[in-house]
PDB file of C-alpha atoms in Angstrom:
ATOM      1  CA  MET A   1     -14.014  -0.948   1.442  1.00 44.00           C
ATOM      2  CA  GLY A   2     -14.209  -4.459   0.761  1.00 52.00           C
ATOM      3  CA  CYS A   3     -18.070  -4.773  -0.858  1.00 77.00           C
ATOM      4  CA  ILE A   4     -16.700  -5.613  -3.780  1.00 85.00           C
ATOM      5  CA  GLU A   5     -15.905  -8.848  -2.570  1.00 81.00           C
ATOM      6  CA  GLU A   6     -19.560  -9.128  -1.877  1.00 85.00           C
ATOM      7  CA  MET A   7     -20.711  -8.373  -5.270  1.00 90.00           C
ATOM      8  CA  LYS A   8     -21.009 -10.878  -8.621  1.00 92.00           C
ATOM      9  CA  TYR A   9     -17.810 -10.622 -10.018  1.00 94.00           C
ATOM     10  CA  GLU A  10     -15.820 -12.395 -12.573  1.00 95.00           C
ATOM     11  CA  VAL A  11     -11.998 -12.747 -12.180  1.00 96.00           C
ATOM     12  CA  LEU A  12     -10.304 -12.518 -15.605  1.00 97.00           C
ATOM     13  CA  LEU A  13      -6.608 -12.468 -14.425  1.00 96.00           C
ATOM     14  CA  SER A  14      -5.425 -13.643 -10.934  1.00 95.00           C
ATOM     15  CA  ARG A  15      -2.308 -12.715  -9.065  1.00 91.00           C
ATOM     16  CA  VAL A  16      -0.804 -10.332 -11.881  1.00 91.00           C
ATOM     17  CA  THR A  17       0.964  -6.861 -12.101  1.00 89.00           C
ATOM     18  CA  PHE A  18      -0.763  -3.610 -12.820  1.00 88.00           C
ATOM     19  CA  LYS A  19       1.312  -3.254 -16.172  1.00 89.00           C
ATOM     20  CA  GLU A  20      -0.193  -6.902 -17.274  1.00 93.00           C
ATOM     21  CA  CYS A  21      -3.889  -5.269 -16.215  1.00 95.00           C
ATOM     22  CA  ARG A  22      -3.091  -2.199 -18.549  1.00 94.00           C
ATOM     23  CA  GLU A  23      -1.967  -4.369 -21.308  1.00 96.00           C
ATOM     24  CA  PHE A  24      -5.006  -6.657 -21.110  1.00 97.00           C
ATOM     25  CA  ILE A  25      -7.401  -3.835 -20.903  1.00 97.00           C
ATOM     26  CA  ARG A  26      -5.718  -1.899 -23.845  1.00 97.00           C
ATOM     27  CA  ASP A  27      -5.841  -5.237 -25.838  1.00 97.00           C
ATOM     28  CA  HIS A  28      -9.077  -6.633 -25.208  1.00 97.00           C
ATOM     29  CA  TYR A  29     -11.298  -3.361 -25.010  1.00 97.00           C
ATOM     30  CA  LYS A  30     -12.132  -0.594 -27.270  1.00 97.00           C
ATOM     31  CA  GLU A  31     -13.179   1.790 -24.873  1.00 97.00           C
ATOM     32  CA  PHE A  32     -11.294   2.426 -21.522  1.00 97.00           C
ATOM     33  CA  HIS A  33     -10.657   5.171 -19.341  1.00 97.00           C
ATOM     34  CA  THR A  34      -7.524   6.286 -17.312  1.00 96.00           C
ATOM     35  CA  VAL A  35      -7.867   7.345 -13.657  1.00 96.00           C
ATOM     36  CA  LYS A  36      -5.553   8.138 -10.779  1.00 93.00           C
ATOM     37  CA  PRO A  37      -4.670   5.727  -7.855  1.00 94.00           C
ATOM     38  CA  GLY A  38      -7.535   6.260  -5.262  1.00 94.00           C
ATOM     39  CA  TYR A  39     -10.288   6.564  -7.892  1.00 95.00           C
ATOM     40  CA  LYS A  40     -13.371   5.444  -6.093  1.00 94.00           C
ATOM     41  CA  ILE A  41     -15.282   2.579  -7.965  1.00 95.00           C
ATOM     42  CA  PHE A  42     -18.171   0.844  -6.247  1.00 94.00           C
ATOM     43  CA  ASP A  43     -17.611   2.331  -3.121  1.00 91.00           C
ATOM     44  CA  SER A  44     -14.047   0.954  -2.830  1.00 92.00           C
ATOM     45  CA  TYR A  45     -10.870   2.812  -3.622  1.00 94.00           C
ATOM     46  CA  ILE A  46      -8.674   1.760  -6.223  1.00 94.00           C
ATOM     47  CA  ILE A  47      -4.814   0.699  -5.182  1.00 94.00           C
ATOM     48  CA  GLY A  48      -2.543   0.905  -7.789  1.00 92.00           C
ATOM     49  CA  VAL A  49       0.149   1.937 -10.126  1.00 91.00           C
ATOM     50  CA  PRO A  50      -0.560   4.440 -12.197  1.00 91.00           C
ATOM     51  CA  PRO A  51      -1.747   4.842 -15.138  1.00 91.00           C
ATOM     52  CA  ILE A  52      -4.790   2.719 -14.007  1.00 95.00           C
ATOM     53  CA  LEU A  53      -6.817   1.788 -16.862  1.00 96.00           C
ATOM     54  CA  ILE A  54     -10.502   0.665 -16.274  1.00 97.00           C
ATOM     55  CA  GLY A  55     -12.191  -1.033 -19.334  1.00 97.00           C
ATOM     56  CA  VAL A  56     -15.904  -0.855 -20.396  1.00 97.00           C
ATOM     57  CA  ASP A  57     -17.090  -4.138 -21.709  1.00 97.00           C
ATOM     58  CA  ASP A  58     -20.990  -3.557 -22.494  1.00 95.00           C
ATOM     59  CA  SER A  59     -22.471  -2.841 -19.353  1.00 96.00           C
ATOM     60  CA  HIS A  60     -19.655  -4.029 -17.441  1.00 97.00           C
ATOM     61  CA  VAL A  61     -16.623  -2.537 -16.012  1.00 97.00           C
ATOM     62  CA  VAL A  62     -13.147  -4.214 -16.227  1.00 98.00           C
ATOM     63  CA  PHE A  63     -10.552  -2.945 -13.454  1.00 97.00           C
ATOM     64  CA  PRO A  64      -7.639  -4.047 -11.246  1.00 95.00           C
ATOM     65  CA  TYR A  65      -8.374  -4.748  -7.555  1.00 94.00           C
ATOM     66  CA  THR A  66      -5.439  -5.343  -4.980  1.00 91.00           C
ATOM     67  CA  LYS A  67      -5.607  -7.381  -2.069  1.00 84.00           C
ATOM     68  CA  PRO A  68      -2.313  -6.989   0.091  1.00 78.00           C
ATOM     69  CA  CYS A  69      -1.926 -10.606   0.968  1.00 80.00           C
ATOM     70  CA  HIS A  70      -2.910 -11.828  -2.408  1.00 83.00           C
ATOM     71  CA  GLY A  71      -1.778  -9.530  -5.082  1.00 86.00           C
ATOM     72  CA  THR A  72      -3.986  -8.146  -7.903  1.00 92.00           C
ATOM     73  CA  PHE A  73      -6.667  -9.576  -9.770  1.00 94.00           C
ATOM     74  CA  LEU A  74      -8.654  -7.896 -13.020  1.00 96.00           C
ATOM     75  CA  LEU A  75     -12.298  -8.021 -12.220  1.00 96.00           C
ATOM     76  CA  ARG A  76     -15.446  -7.635 -14.581  1.00 97.00           C
ATOM     77  CA  ILE A  77     -18.552  -6.499 -12.782  1.00 97.00           C
ATOM     78  CA  GLU A  78     -21.819  -5.024 -14.089  1.00 96.00           C
ATOM     79  CA  GLY A  79     -21.742  -1.487 -13.370  1.00 95.00           C
ATOM     80  CA  PRO A  80     -23.776   0.854 -15.762  1.00 96.00           C
ATOM     81  CA  GLN A  81     -23.809   3.639 -13.213  1.00 96.00           C
ATOM     82  CA  GLU A  82     -19.912   3.501 -12.774  1.00 96.00           C
ATOM     83  CA  ILE A  83     -19.506   3.203 -16.704  1.00 97.00           C
ATOM     84  CA  ALA A  84     -21.660   6.681 -16.816  1.00 96.00           C
ATOM     85  CA  ARG A  85     -19.592   8.323 -13.851  1.00 95.00           C
ATOM     86  CA  LEU A  86     -16.358   7.384 -16.327  1.00 96.00           C
ATOM     87  CA  ARG A  87     -17.558   8.679 -19.260  1.00 95.00           C
ATOM     88  CA  ALA A  88     -18.437  11.783 -17.527  1.00 93.00           C
ATOM     89  CA  GLY A  89     -14.962  12.022 -16.306  1.00 85.00           C
ATOM     90  CA  LYS A  90     -16.205  12.498 -12.567  1.00 63.00           C
ATOM     91  CA  ALA A  91     -13.390  11.361 -10.007  1.00 57.00           C
TER      92      ALA A  91
ATOM     93  CA  MET B   1      -7.123   4.373  13.397  1.00 52.00           C
ATOM     94  CA  GLU B   2      -6.845   4.786  17.010  1.00 53.00           C
ATOM     95  CA  LYS B   3      -6.985   8.273  19.047  1.00 54.00           C
ATOM     96  CA  GLU B   4      -5.285  11.115  16.793  1.00 58.00           C
ATOM     97  CA  GLY B   5      -1.808  12.240  17.235  1.00 58.00           C
ATOM     98  CA  GLU B   6      -0.441  14.977  19.111  1.00 63.00           C
ATOM     99  CA  PRO B   7      -0.826  18.074  17.004  1.00 66.00           C
ATOM    100  CA  ASP B   8       2.508  19.461  17.669  1.00 78.00           C
ATOM    101  CA  ARG B   9       4.501  16.348  16.660  1.00 88.00           C
ATOM    102  CA  LYS B  10       5.394  15.310  13.155  1.00 94.00           C
ATOM    103  CA  LYS B  11       3.516  12.197  12.004  1.00 96.00           C
ATOM    104  CA  ALA B  12       5.056   9.293  10.392  1.00 97.00           C
ATOM    105  CA  LEU B  13       2.919   6.418   8.982  1.00 97.00           C
ATOM    106  CA  LEU B  14       4.430   2.738   8.183  1.00 98.00           C
ATOM    107  CA  LEU B  15       2.162   0.920   6.009  1.00 97.00           C
ATOM    108  CA  LEU B  16       3.004  -2.860   6.022  1.00 97.00           C
ATOM    109  CA  GLY B  17       2.209  -5.797   3.806  1.00 94.00           C
ATOM    110  CA  CYS B  18       1.327  -9.324   4.460  1.00 92.00           C
ATOM    111  CA  PRO B  19       3.355 -10.413   7.194  1.00 94.00           C
ATOM    112  CA  GLU B  20       4.796 -13.463   5.922  1.00 93.00           C
ATOM    113  CA  VAL B  21       8.381 -12.181   5.237  1.00 96.00           C
ATOM    114  CA  PRO B  22       9.846 -12.235   8.770  1.00 96.00           C
ATOM    115  CA  VAL B  23      12.102  -9.372   8.669  1.00 97.00           C
ATOM    116  CA  GLN B  24       9.148  -7.117   8.084  1.00 98.00           C
ATOM    117  CA  MET B  25       8.218  -6.961  11.742  1.00 97.00           C
ATOM    118  CA  GLY B  26      11.413  -6.527  13.200  1.00 96.00           C
ATOM    119  CA  ILE B  27      12.366  -3.521  10.838  1.00 98.00           C
ATOM    120  CA  ALA B  28       9.003  -1.821  11.260  1.00 98.00           C
ATOM    121  CA  LEU B  29       9.462  -2.075  14.984  1.00 97.00           C
ATOM    122  CA  TYR B  30      12.756  -0.764  14.919  1.00 97.00           C
ATOM    123  CA  ALA B  31      11.932   1.973  12.408  1.00 98.00           C
ATOM    124  CA  SER B  32       9.183   2.849  14.490  1.00 97.00           C
ATOM    125  CA  HIS B  33      11.500   3.122  17.639  1.00 96.00           C
ATOM    126  CA  ARG B  34      13.818   5.158  16.092  1.00 96.00           C
ATOM    127  CA  LEU B  35      11.423   7.838  14.727  1.00 97.00           C
ATOM    128  CA  ARG B  36       9.556   8.054  18.137  1.00 96.00           C
ATOM    129  CA  LYS B  37      12.872   8.713  19.731  1.00 94.00           C
ATOM    130  CA  GLU B  38      13.312  11.522  17.447  1.00 95.00           C
ATOM    131  CA  GLY B  39      10.100  12.801  18.261  1.00 95.00           C
ATOM    132  CA  TRP B  40       7.894  11.615  15.866  1.00 96.00           C
ATOM    133  CA  ASP B  41       4.237  10.477  16.613  1.00 96.00           C
ATOM    134  CA  VAL B  42       4.147   6.904  14.640  1.00 97.00           C
ATOM    135  CA  THR B  43       1.029   5.089  13.523  1.00 97.00           C
ATOM    136  CA  VAL B  44       1.304   1.783  11.962  1.00 98.00           C
ATOM    137  CA  ALA B  45      -0.979   0.287   9.651  1.00 98.00           C
ATOM    138  CA  GLY B  46      -1.618  -3.313   8.403  1.00 96.00           C
ATOM    139  CA  ASN B  47      -4.066  -6.256   7.734  1.00 95.00           C
ATOM    140  CA  PRO B  48      -5.249  -7.900  10.803  1.00 95.00           C
ATOM    141  CA  SER B  49      -2.502 -10.213  11.220  1.00 96.00           C
ATOM    142  CA  VAL B  50       0.015  -7.401  11.333  1.00 96.00           C
ATOM    143  CA  LEU B  51      -1.980  -5.610  13.747  1.00 97.00           C
ATOM    144  CA  HIS B  52      -2.281  -8.575  16.034  1.00 97.00           C
ATOM    145  CA  LEU B  53       1.657  -9.160  15.763  1.00 96.00           C
ATOM    146  CA  ILE B  54       2.066  -5.522  16.929  1.00 96.00           C
ATOM    147  CA  ARG B  55      -0.513  -5.963  19.795  1.00 96.00           C
ATOM    148  CA  VAL B  56       1.635  -9.016  21.042  1.00 96.00           C
ATOM    149  CA  SER B  57       4.904  -7.846  20.510  1.00 94.00           C
ATOM    150  CA  ASP B  58       4.371  -4.416  22.178  1.00 95.00           C
ATOM    151  CA  PRO B  59       1.961  -4.681  24.523  1.00 94.00           C
ATOM    152  CA  GLU B  60       2.594  -1.479  26.449  1.00 94.00           C
ATOM    153  CA  ARG B  61       3.422   0.360  23.205  1.00 93.00           C
ATOM    154  CA  HIS B  62       7.110   1.098  23.739  1.00 94.00           C
ATOM    155  CA  TYR B  63       7.680   1.272  20.266  1.00 95.00           C
ATOM    156  CA  VAL B  64       4.542   2.111  18.287  1.00 95.00           C
ATOM    157  CA  ASP B  65       1.909   4.938  19.289  1.00 94.00           C
ATOM    158  CA  ARG B  66      -1.008   3.918  17.232  1.00 95.00           C
ATOM    159  CA  ILE B  67      -2.202   1.055  15.012  1.00 97.00           C
ATOM    160  CA  ALA B  68      -4.858   1.166  12.034  1.00 97.00           C
ATOM    161  CA  ALA B  69      -6.463  -0.986   9.707  1.00 97.00           C
ATOM    162  CA  LEU B  70      -4.890  -0.944   6.531  1.00 95.00           C
ATOM    163  CA  ASP B  71      -8.097  -0.238   4.526  1.00 92.00           C
ATOM    164  CA  ARG B  72      -9.197   2.420   7.015  1.00 94.00           C
ATOM    165  CA  CYS B  73      -5.853   4.060   6.907  1.00 96.00           C
ATOM    166  CA  MET B  74      -5.883   4.140   2.755  1.00 95.00           C
ATOM    167  CA  GLU B  75      -9.286   5.679   3.072  1.00 95.00           C
ATOM    168  CA  LYS B  76      -8.108   8.412   5.240  1.00 95.00           C
ATOM    169  CA  LEU B  77      -5.065   9.046   2.915  1.00 96.00           C
ATOM    170  CA  ILE B  78      -7.236   9.269  -0.084  1.00 95.00           C
ATOM    171  CA  GLU B  79      -9.879  11.503   1.371  1.00 95.00           C
ATOM    172  CA  GLY B  80      -7.059  14.120   2.574  1.00 94.00           C
ATOM    173  CA  LYS B  81      -8.120  13.131   6.289  1.00 94.00           C
ATOM    174  CA  ALA B  82      -4.957  11.923   7.310  1.00 94.00           C
ATOM    175  CA  LYS B  83      -1.501  13.786   6.154  1.00 93.00           C
ATOM    176  CA  PRO B  84       1.267  12.089   7.696  1.00 96.00           C
ATOM    177  CA  ASP B  85       4.745  14.221   6.981  1.00 96.00           C
ATOM    178  CA  LEU B  86       6.399  10.804   6.183  1.00 96.00           C
ATOM    179  CA  CYS B  87       5.205   7.577   4.764  1.00 97.00           C
ATOM    180  CA  LEU B  88       7.399   4.394   4.847  1.00 97.00           C
ATOM    181  CA  VAL B  89       5.778   1.615   2.826  1.00 97.00           C
ATOM    182  CA  PHE B  90       6.755  -1.927   3.126  1.00 97.00           C
ATOM    183  CA  ALA B  91       6.652  -3.870  -0.105  1.00 96.00           C
ATOM    184  CA  HIS B  92       7.889  -7.635  -0.934  1.00 95.00           C
ATOM    185  CA  ASN B  93       5.477  -8.242  -3.855  1.00 91.00           C
ATOM    186  CA  ASP B  94       3.676  -6.078  -6.378  1.00 90.00           C
ATOM    187  CA  ALA B  95       0.782  -5.539  -4.062  1.00 90.00           C
ATOM    188  CA  GLY B  96       3.108  -3.886  -1.914  1.00 93.00           C
ATOM    189  CA  LEU B  97       4.384  -1.687  -4.678  1.00 93.00           C
ATOM    190  CA  SER B  98       0.637  -0.513  -5.554  1.00 93.00           C
ATOM    191  CA  TYR B  99       0.392   0.680  -2.214  1.00 95.00           C
ATOM    192  CA  ALA B 100       3.529   2.590  -2.418  1.00 95.00           C
ATOM    193  CA  ALA B 101       2.388   4.215  -5.768  1.00 95.00           C
ATOM    194  CA  THR B 102      -0.985   5.020  -4.630  1.00 95.00           C
ATOM    195  CA  VAL B 103       0.393   6.573  -1.283  1.00 95.00           C
ATOM    196  CA  GLY B 104       2.800   8.690  -3.491  1.00 94.00           C
ATOM    197  CA  SER B 105      -0.094   9.805  -5.781  1.00 93.00           C
ATOM    198  CA  VAL B 106      -2.467  11.110  -3.018  1.00 92.00           C
ATOM    199  CA  ALA B 107      -0.201  12.075  -0.057  1.00 86.00           C
ATOM    200  CA  PRO B 108       1.824  14.950  -0.359  1.00 81.00           C
ATOM    201  CA  SER B 109       4.496  13.778   2.206  1.00 88.00           C
ATOM    202  CA  ARG B 110       7.892  12.110   1.674  1.00 94.00           C
ATOM    203  CA  VAL B 111       7.131   8.587   0.784  1.00 95.00           C
ATOM    204  CA  VAL B 112       9.974   5.813   1.094  1.00 97.00           C
ATOM    205  CA  ALA B 113       9.274   2.245  -0.247  1.00 97.00           C
ATOM    206  CA  ILE B 114      11.383  -0.405   1.904  1.00 98.00           C
ATOM    207  CA  ILE B 115      11.403  -2.983  -0.617  1.00 98.00           C
ATOM    208  CA  PHE B 116      12.695  -6.749   0.680  1.00 98.00           C
ATOM    209  CA  GLY B 117      12.336 -10.361   0.370  1.00 97.00           C
ATOM    210  CA  ARG B 118      13.996 -13.017  -1.805  1.00 96.00           C
ATOM    211  CA  ASN B 119      13.137 -10.977  -5.123  1.00 95.00           C
ATOM    212  CA  ALA B 120      13.504  -7.438  -3.783  1.00 97.00           C
ATOM    213  CA  GLU B 121      15.972  -6.348  -6.678  1.00 97.00           C
ATOM    214  CA  GLU B 122      13.612  -7.561  -9.495  1.00 95.00           C
ATOM    215  CA  LEU B 123      10.898  -6.199  -7.675  1.00 94.00           C
ATOM    216  CA  ALA B 124      12.661  -2.679  -7.571  1.00 96.00           C
ATOM    217  CA  LYS B 125      13.050  -2.872 -11.041  1.00 94.00           C
ATOM    218  CA  THR B 126       9.549  -2.763 -11.925  1.00 90.00           C
ATOM    219  CA  ILE B 127       9.039   0.558 -10.241  1.00 91.00           C
ATOM    220  CA  GLU B 128       7.513   2.956 -12.868  1.00 86.00           C
ATOM    221  CA  PHE B 129       6.630   5.722 -10.887  1.00 89.00           C
ATOM    222  CA  PRO B 130       8.501   8.288  -9.021  1.00 88.00           C
ATOM    223  CA  CYS B 131       9.518   6.636  -5.649  1.00 90.00           C
ATOM    224  CA  GLU B 132      12.373   6.854  -2.916  1.00 95.00           C
ATOM    225  CA  THR B 133      13.516   3.285  -2.258  1.00 97.00           C
ATOM    226  CA  ILE B 134      15.642   1.143  -0.001  1.00 98.00           C
ATOM    227  CA  VAL B 135      16.288  -2.160  -1.448  1.00 98.00           C
ATOM    228  CA  GLU B 136      17.647  -5.276   0.242  1.00 98.00           C
ATOM    229  CA  LYS B 137      17.359  -8.817  -0.374  1.00 97.00           C
ATOM    230  CA  ALA B 138      16.358  -9.694   3.135  1.00 97.00           C
ATOM    231  CA  VAL B 139      14.156 -12.653   4.295  1.00 97.00           C
ATOM    232  CA  HIS B 140      14.857 -13.697   7.722  1.00 97.00           C
ATOM    233  CA  ASN B 141      18.016 -11.543   8.628  1.00 97.00           C
ATOM    234  CA  PRO B 142      17.290  -7.748   8.996  1.00 97.00           C
ATOM    235  CA  LEU B 143      20.697  -6.374   9.644  1.00 97.00           C
ATOM    236  CA  ALA B 144      21.813  -5.464   6.141  1.00 97.00           C
ATOM    237  CA  LEU B 145      18.224  -3.888   5.652  1.00 98.00           C
ATOM    238  CA  ARG B 146      18.664  -2.034   8.831  1.00 97.00           C
ATOM    239  CA  GLN B 147      21.854  -0.793   7.789  1.00 97.00           C
ATOM    240  CA  LYS B 148      20.419   0.799   4.715  1.00 97.00           C
ATOM    241  CA  ILE B 149      17.768   2.292   6.702  1.00 97.00           C
ATOM    242  CA  ASP B 150      20.016   3.959   9.099  1.00 97.00           C
ATOM    243  CA  LYS B 151      22.175   5.349   6.152  1.00 96.00           C
ATOM    244  CA  VAL B 152      19.068   6.839   4.834  1.00 96.00           C
ATOM    245  CA  PHE B 153      17.769   8.138   8.055  1.00 95.00           C
ATOM    246  CA  GLY B 154      20.795   9.103   9.532  1.00 93.00           C
ATOM    247  CA  TRP B 155      20.881   6.872  12.443  1.00 92.00           C
ATOM    248  CA  ALA B 156      23.983   5.054  11.394  1.00 81.00           C
ATOM    249  CA  ALA B 157      26.215   7.257  13.722  1.00 69.00           C
ATOM    250  CA  LEU B 158      23.726   6.933  16.699  1.00 60.00           C
ATOM    251  CA  LYS B 159      24.370   4.485  19.687  1.00 54.00           C
ATOM    252  CA  ARG B 160      22.350   1.256  19.559  1.00 53.00           C
TER     253      ARG B 160
END
């Protein structure tokens, strides 16, 4: 894990709760998908409180990312392959 | 993780958060000690600072059987490669609850969230997932939290 931090990402929200992440994604994106804790994205597992939402914004995915010492961040990263996987409903 | 546990011993996993709240390390070592005395094989997982604290505090491993990097430990749990019988998740912030929720979702074991710190009660109220909890507003003094843990695990009657 940890390769997400080496990718080109945009931080949309910092040090927030999963509830705040859910609400932000529901309010800002028409397309979003619900995944379980432990869903793998960009070769990292999502650590979080269900239901976990992942938003789709053009060719980008918007998802929560938790670091134990720093809290939860809502990130936006380009990922057409991840979007295709979400749409196909693959875990 | 370090070497695998003995197959005939029940396995306990203690997942620690950032070690910024003093009671965490003391309570973790105490719980590990108690569980080991009952025959459990205990692994403690945490970030690099947590692991260094354990290496310094328990150099001969009198209290902890194994230590493991938090990320690697979560990978093993999620992938089903580690199947502890008991998970204690230490949480003093929302990130800690995220780990408790994830462990509860992926591991078939008993999961107990130990919630502590200045905002323990408020933090516990935000839990929206099924989870057994031990909650105490403990920061520096571990005694009240230890009492609650003793009660839950039946250690209260044992001689200290």
